[in-house]
Amino acid sequence: MTDIREIFAKNLRENRRKSGLTQVKLAEKADISTHYIAMIELARNFPKADIIERLAKALDIEIYELFLVPHSSLLEVKELHGTIIKELKNIVKESVENAFEKRDTKYKID
């Protein structure tokens, strides 16, 4: 099980990126230091309640969103989906290449 610091760090980083903010911009909006944002995102520091509130407000999200634990089954489904898509692309690519190769061989003049 991932600890609360790591969960918070990951959610903070992901929400910051979704908002299109750099650590510097988030620090300005939340009125805290950029170094402190970096330490939180590295899971080296954990903010007090007032800082958590300011971060959520700066990110325009609800506080609880910084503590959400992703469901492993959902992550597994997403990973499986990505693997299936990748494999299907490879199968289609190989099929098309084989079809063109056979076509070119059929009409080849010796």
mmCIF file of C-alpha atoms in Angstrom:
data_model
loop_
_atom_site.group_PDB
_atom_site.id
_atom_site.type_symbol
_atom_site.label_atom_id
_atom_site.label_comp_id
_atom_site.label_asym_id
_atom_site.label_seq_id
_atom_site.Cartn_x
_atom_site.Cartn_y
_atom_site.Cartn_z
ATOM 1 C CA MET A 1 0.000 0.000 0.000
ATOM 2 C CA THR A 2 1.300 3.422 -0.932
ATOM 3 C CA ASP A 3 1.582 5.852 1.959
ATOM 4 C CA ILE A 4 -0.408 9.071 2.225
ATOM 5 C CA ARG A 5 2.565 11.285 1.338
ATOM 6 C CA GLU A 6 3.080 9.458 -1.953
ATOM 7 C CA ILE A 7 -0.632 9.530 -2.787
ATOM 8 C CA PHE A 8 -0.824 13.238 -2.009
ATOM 9 C CA ALA A 9 2.388 13.974 -3.937
ATOM 10 C CA LYS A 10 1.168 12.132 -7.035
ATOM 11 C CA ASN A 11 -2.255 13.773 -6.942
ATOM 12 C CA LEU A 12 -0.782 17.227 -6.413
ATOM 13 C CA ARG A 13 1.603 16.795 -9.338
ATOM 14 C CA GLU A 14 -1.078 15.391 -11.648
ATOM 15 C CA ASN A 15 -3.599 18.094 -10.774
ATOM 16 C CA ARG A 16 -0.975 20.811 -11.154
ATOM 17 C CA ARG A 17 -0.082 19.533 -14.608
ATOM 18 C CA LYS A 18 -3.763 19.188 -15.603
ATOM 19 C CA SER A 19 -4.222 22.816 -14.581
ATOM 20 C CA GLY A 20 -1.292 23.802 -16.774
ATOM 21 C CA LEU A 21 0.650 25.224 -13.867
ATOM 22 C CA THR A 22 4.352 25.042 -13.171
ATOM 23 C CA GLN A 23 5.549 24.609 -9.616
ATOM 24 C CA VAL A 24 6.422 28.306 -9.633
ATOM 25 C CA LYS A 25 2.909 29.372 -10.709
ATOM 26 C CA LEU A 26 1.246 27.059 -8.198
ATOM 27 C CA ALA A 27 3.496 28.382 -5.444
ATOM 28 C CA GLU A 28 2.523 31.952 -6.354
ATOM 29 C CA LYS A 29 -1.212 31.134 -6.418
ATOM 30 C CA ALA A 30 -1.045 29.266 -3.092
ATOM 31 C CA ASP A 31 1.351 31.804 -1.532
ATOM 32 C CA ILE A 32 3.973 29.229 -0.563
ATOM 33 C CA SER A 33 7.546 28.651 -1.693
ATOM 34 C CA THR A 34 8.424 26.821 -4.878
ATOM 35 C CA HIS A 35 10.894 24.701 -2.906
ATOM 36 C CA TYR A 36 8.092 23.578 -0.592
ATOM 37 C CA ILE A 37 5.927 22.579 -3.590
ATOM 38 C CA ALA A 38 8.849 20.528 -4.916
ATOM 39 C CA MET A 39 9.364 18.824 -1.563
ATOM 40 C CA ILE A 40 5.662 17.944 -1.357
ATOM 41 C CA GLU A 41 5.674 16.546 -4.897
ATOM 42 C CA LEU A 42 8.708 14.421 -4.000
ATOM 43 C CA ALA A 43 6.813 13.158 -0.915
ATOM 44 C CA ARG A 44 9.538 14.518 1.363
ATOM 45 C CA ASN A 45 7.217 16.984 3.120
ATOM 46 C CA PHE A 46 3.551 16.782 3.984
ATOM 47 C CA PRO A 47 1.623 20.055 4.271
ATOM 48 C CA LYS A 48 -0.528 21.179 7.170
ATOM 49 C CA ALA A 49 -4.274 21.584 6.704
ATOM 50 C CA ASP A 50 -4.155 25.289 5.818
ATOM 51 C CA ILE A 51 -1.608 24.643 3.061
ATOM 52 C CA ILE A 52 -3.688 21.758 1.717
ATOM 53 C CA GLU A 53 -6.685 24.097 1.521
ATOM 54 C CA ARG A 54 -4.643 26.746 -0.312
ATOM 55 C CA LEU A 55 -3.270 24.188 -2.766
ATOM 56 C CA ALA A 56 -6.738 22.832 -3.564
ATOM 57 C CA LYS A 57 -8.068 26.355 -4.028
ATOM 58 C CA ALA A 58 -5.137 27.301 -6.274
ATOM 59 C CA LEU A 59 -5.769 24.169 -8.358
ATOM 60 C CA ASP A 60 -9.535 24.809 -8.376
ATOM 61 C CA ILE A 61 -10.285 21.325 -7.057
ATOM 62 C CA GLU A 62 -11.915 19.863 -3.970
ATOM 63 C CA ILE A 63 -9.568 18.976 -1.115
ATOM 64 C CA TYR A 64 -10.494 15.296 -1.214
ATOM 65 C CA GLU A 65 -9.159 15.056 -4.783
ATOM 66 C CA LEU A 66 -5.652 15.379 -3.393
ATOM 67 C CA PHE A 67 -6.186 12.193 -1.365
ATOM 68 C CA LEU A 68 -7.842 9.921 -3.915
ATOM 69 C CA VAL A 69 -6.333 6.477 -4.192
ATOM 70 C CA PRO A 70 -6.624 5.094 -7.710
ATOM 71 C CA HIS A 71 -8.388 1.759 -7.912
ATOM 72 C CA SER A 72 -5.918 -0.880 -8.916
ATOM 73 C CA SER A 73 -8.510 -2.627 -11.077
ATOM 74 C CA LEU A 74 -9.102 0.581 -13.027
ATOM 75 C CA LEU A 75 -5.366 1.013 -13.504
ATOM 76 C CA GLU A 76 -5.053 -2.583 -14.598
ATOM 77 C CA VAL A 77 -7.859 -2.114 -17.135
ATOM 78 C CA LYS A 78 -6.193 1.014 -18.515
ATOM 79 C CA GLU A 79 -2.843 -0.787 -18.796
ATOM 80 C CA LEU A 80 -4.523 -3.763 -20.469
ATOM 81 C CA HIS A 81 -6.287 -1.417 -22.881
ATOM 82 C CA GLY A 82 -2.972 0.186 -23.811
ATOM 83 C CA THR A 83 -1.365 -3.208 -24.339
ATOM 84 C CA ILE A 84 -4.242 -4.409 -26.511
ATOM 85 C CA ILE A 85 -4.141 -1.267 -28.657
ATOM 86 C CA LYS A 86 -0.382 -1.593 -29.095
ATOM 87 C CA GLU A 87 -0.661 -5.254 -30.060
ATOM 88 C CA LEU A 88 -3.519 -4.573 -32.488
ATOM 89 C CA LYS A 89 -1.480 -1.866 -34.193
ATOM 90 C CA ASN A 90 1.420 -4.293 -34.577
ATOM 91 C CA ILE A 91 -0.862 -7.001 -35.991
ATOM 92 C CA VAL A 92 -2.411 -4.612 -38.506
ATOM 93 C CA LYS A 93 0.990 -3.251 -39.513
ATOM 94 C CA GLU A 94 2.418 -6.739 -40.052
ATOM 95 C CA SER A 95 -0.678 -7.824 -42.016
ATOM 96 C CA VAL A 96 -0.473 -4.817 -44.315
ATOM 97 C CA GLU A 97 3.264 -5.287 -44.836
ATOM 98 C CA ASN A 98 2.732 -8.986 -45.638
ATOM 99 C CA ALA A 99 -0.084 -8.185 -48.061
ATOM 100 C CA PHE A 100 2.062 -5.677 -49.950
ATOM 101 C CA GLU A 101 5.007 -8.057 -49.938
ATOM 102 C CA LYS A 102 2.867 -10.862 -51.420
ATOM 103 C CA ARG A 103 1.389 -8.480 -53.985
ATOM 104 C CA ASP A 104 4.817 -7.258 -55.022
ATOM 105 C CA THR A 105 6.127 -10.859 -55.278
ATOM 106 C CA LYS A 106 3.124 -11.929 -57.372
ATOM 107 C CA TYR A 107 3.718 -9.239 -59.993
ATOM 108 C CA LYS A 108 7.491 -9.425 -59.913
ATOM 109 C CA ILE A 109 9.065 -9.954 -63.348
ATOM 110 C CA ASP A 110 12.108 -12.204 -63.398
#
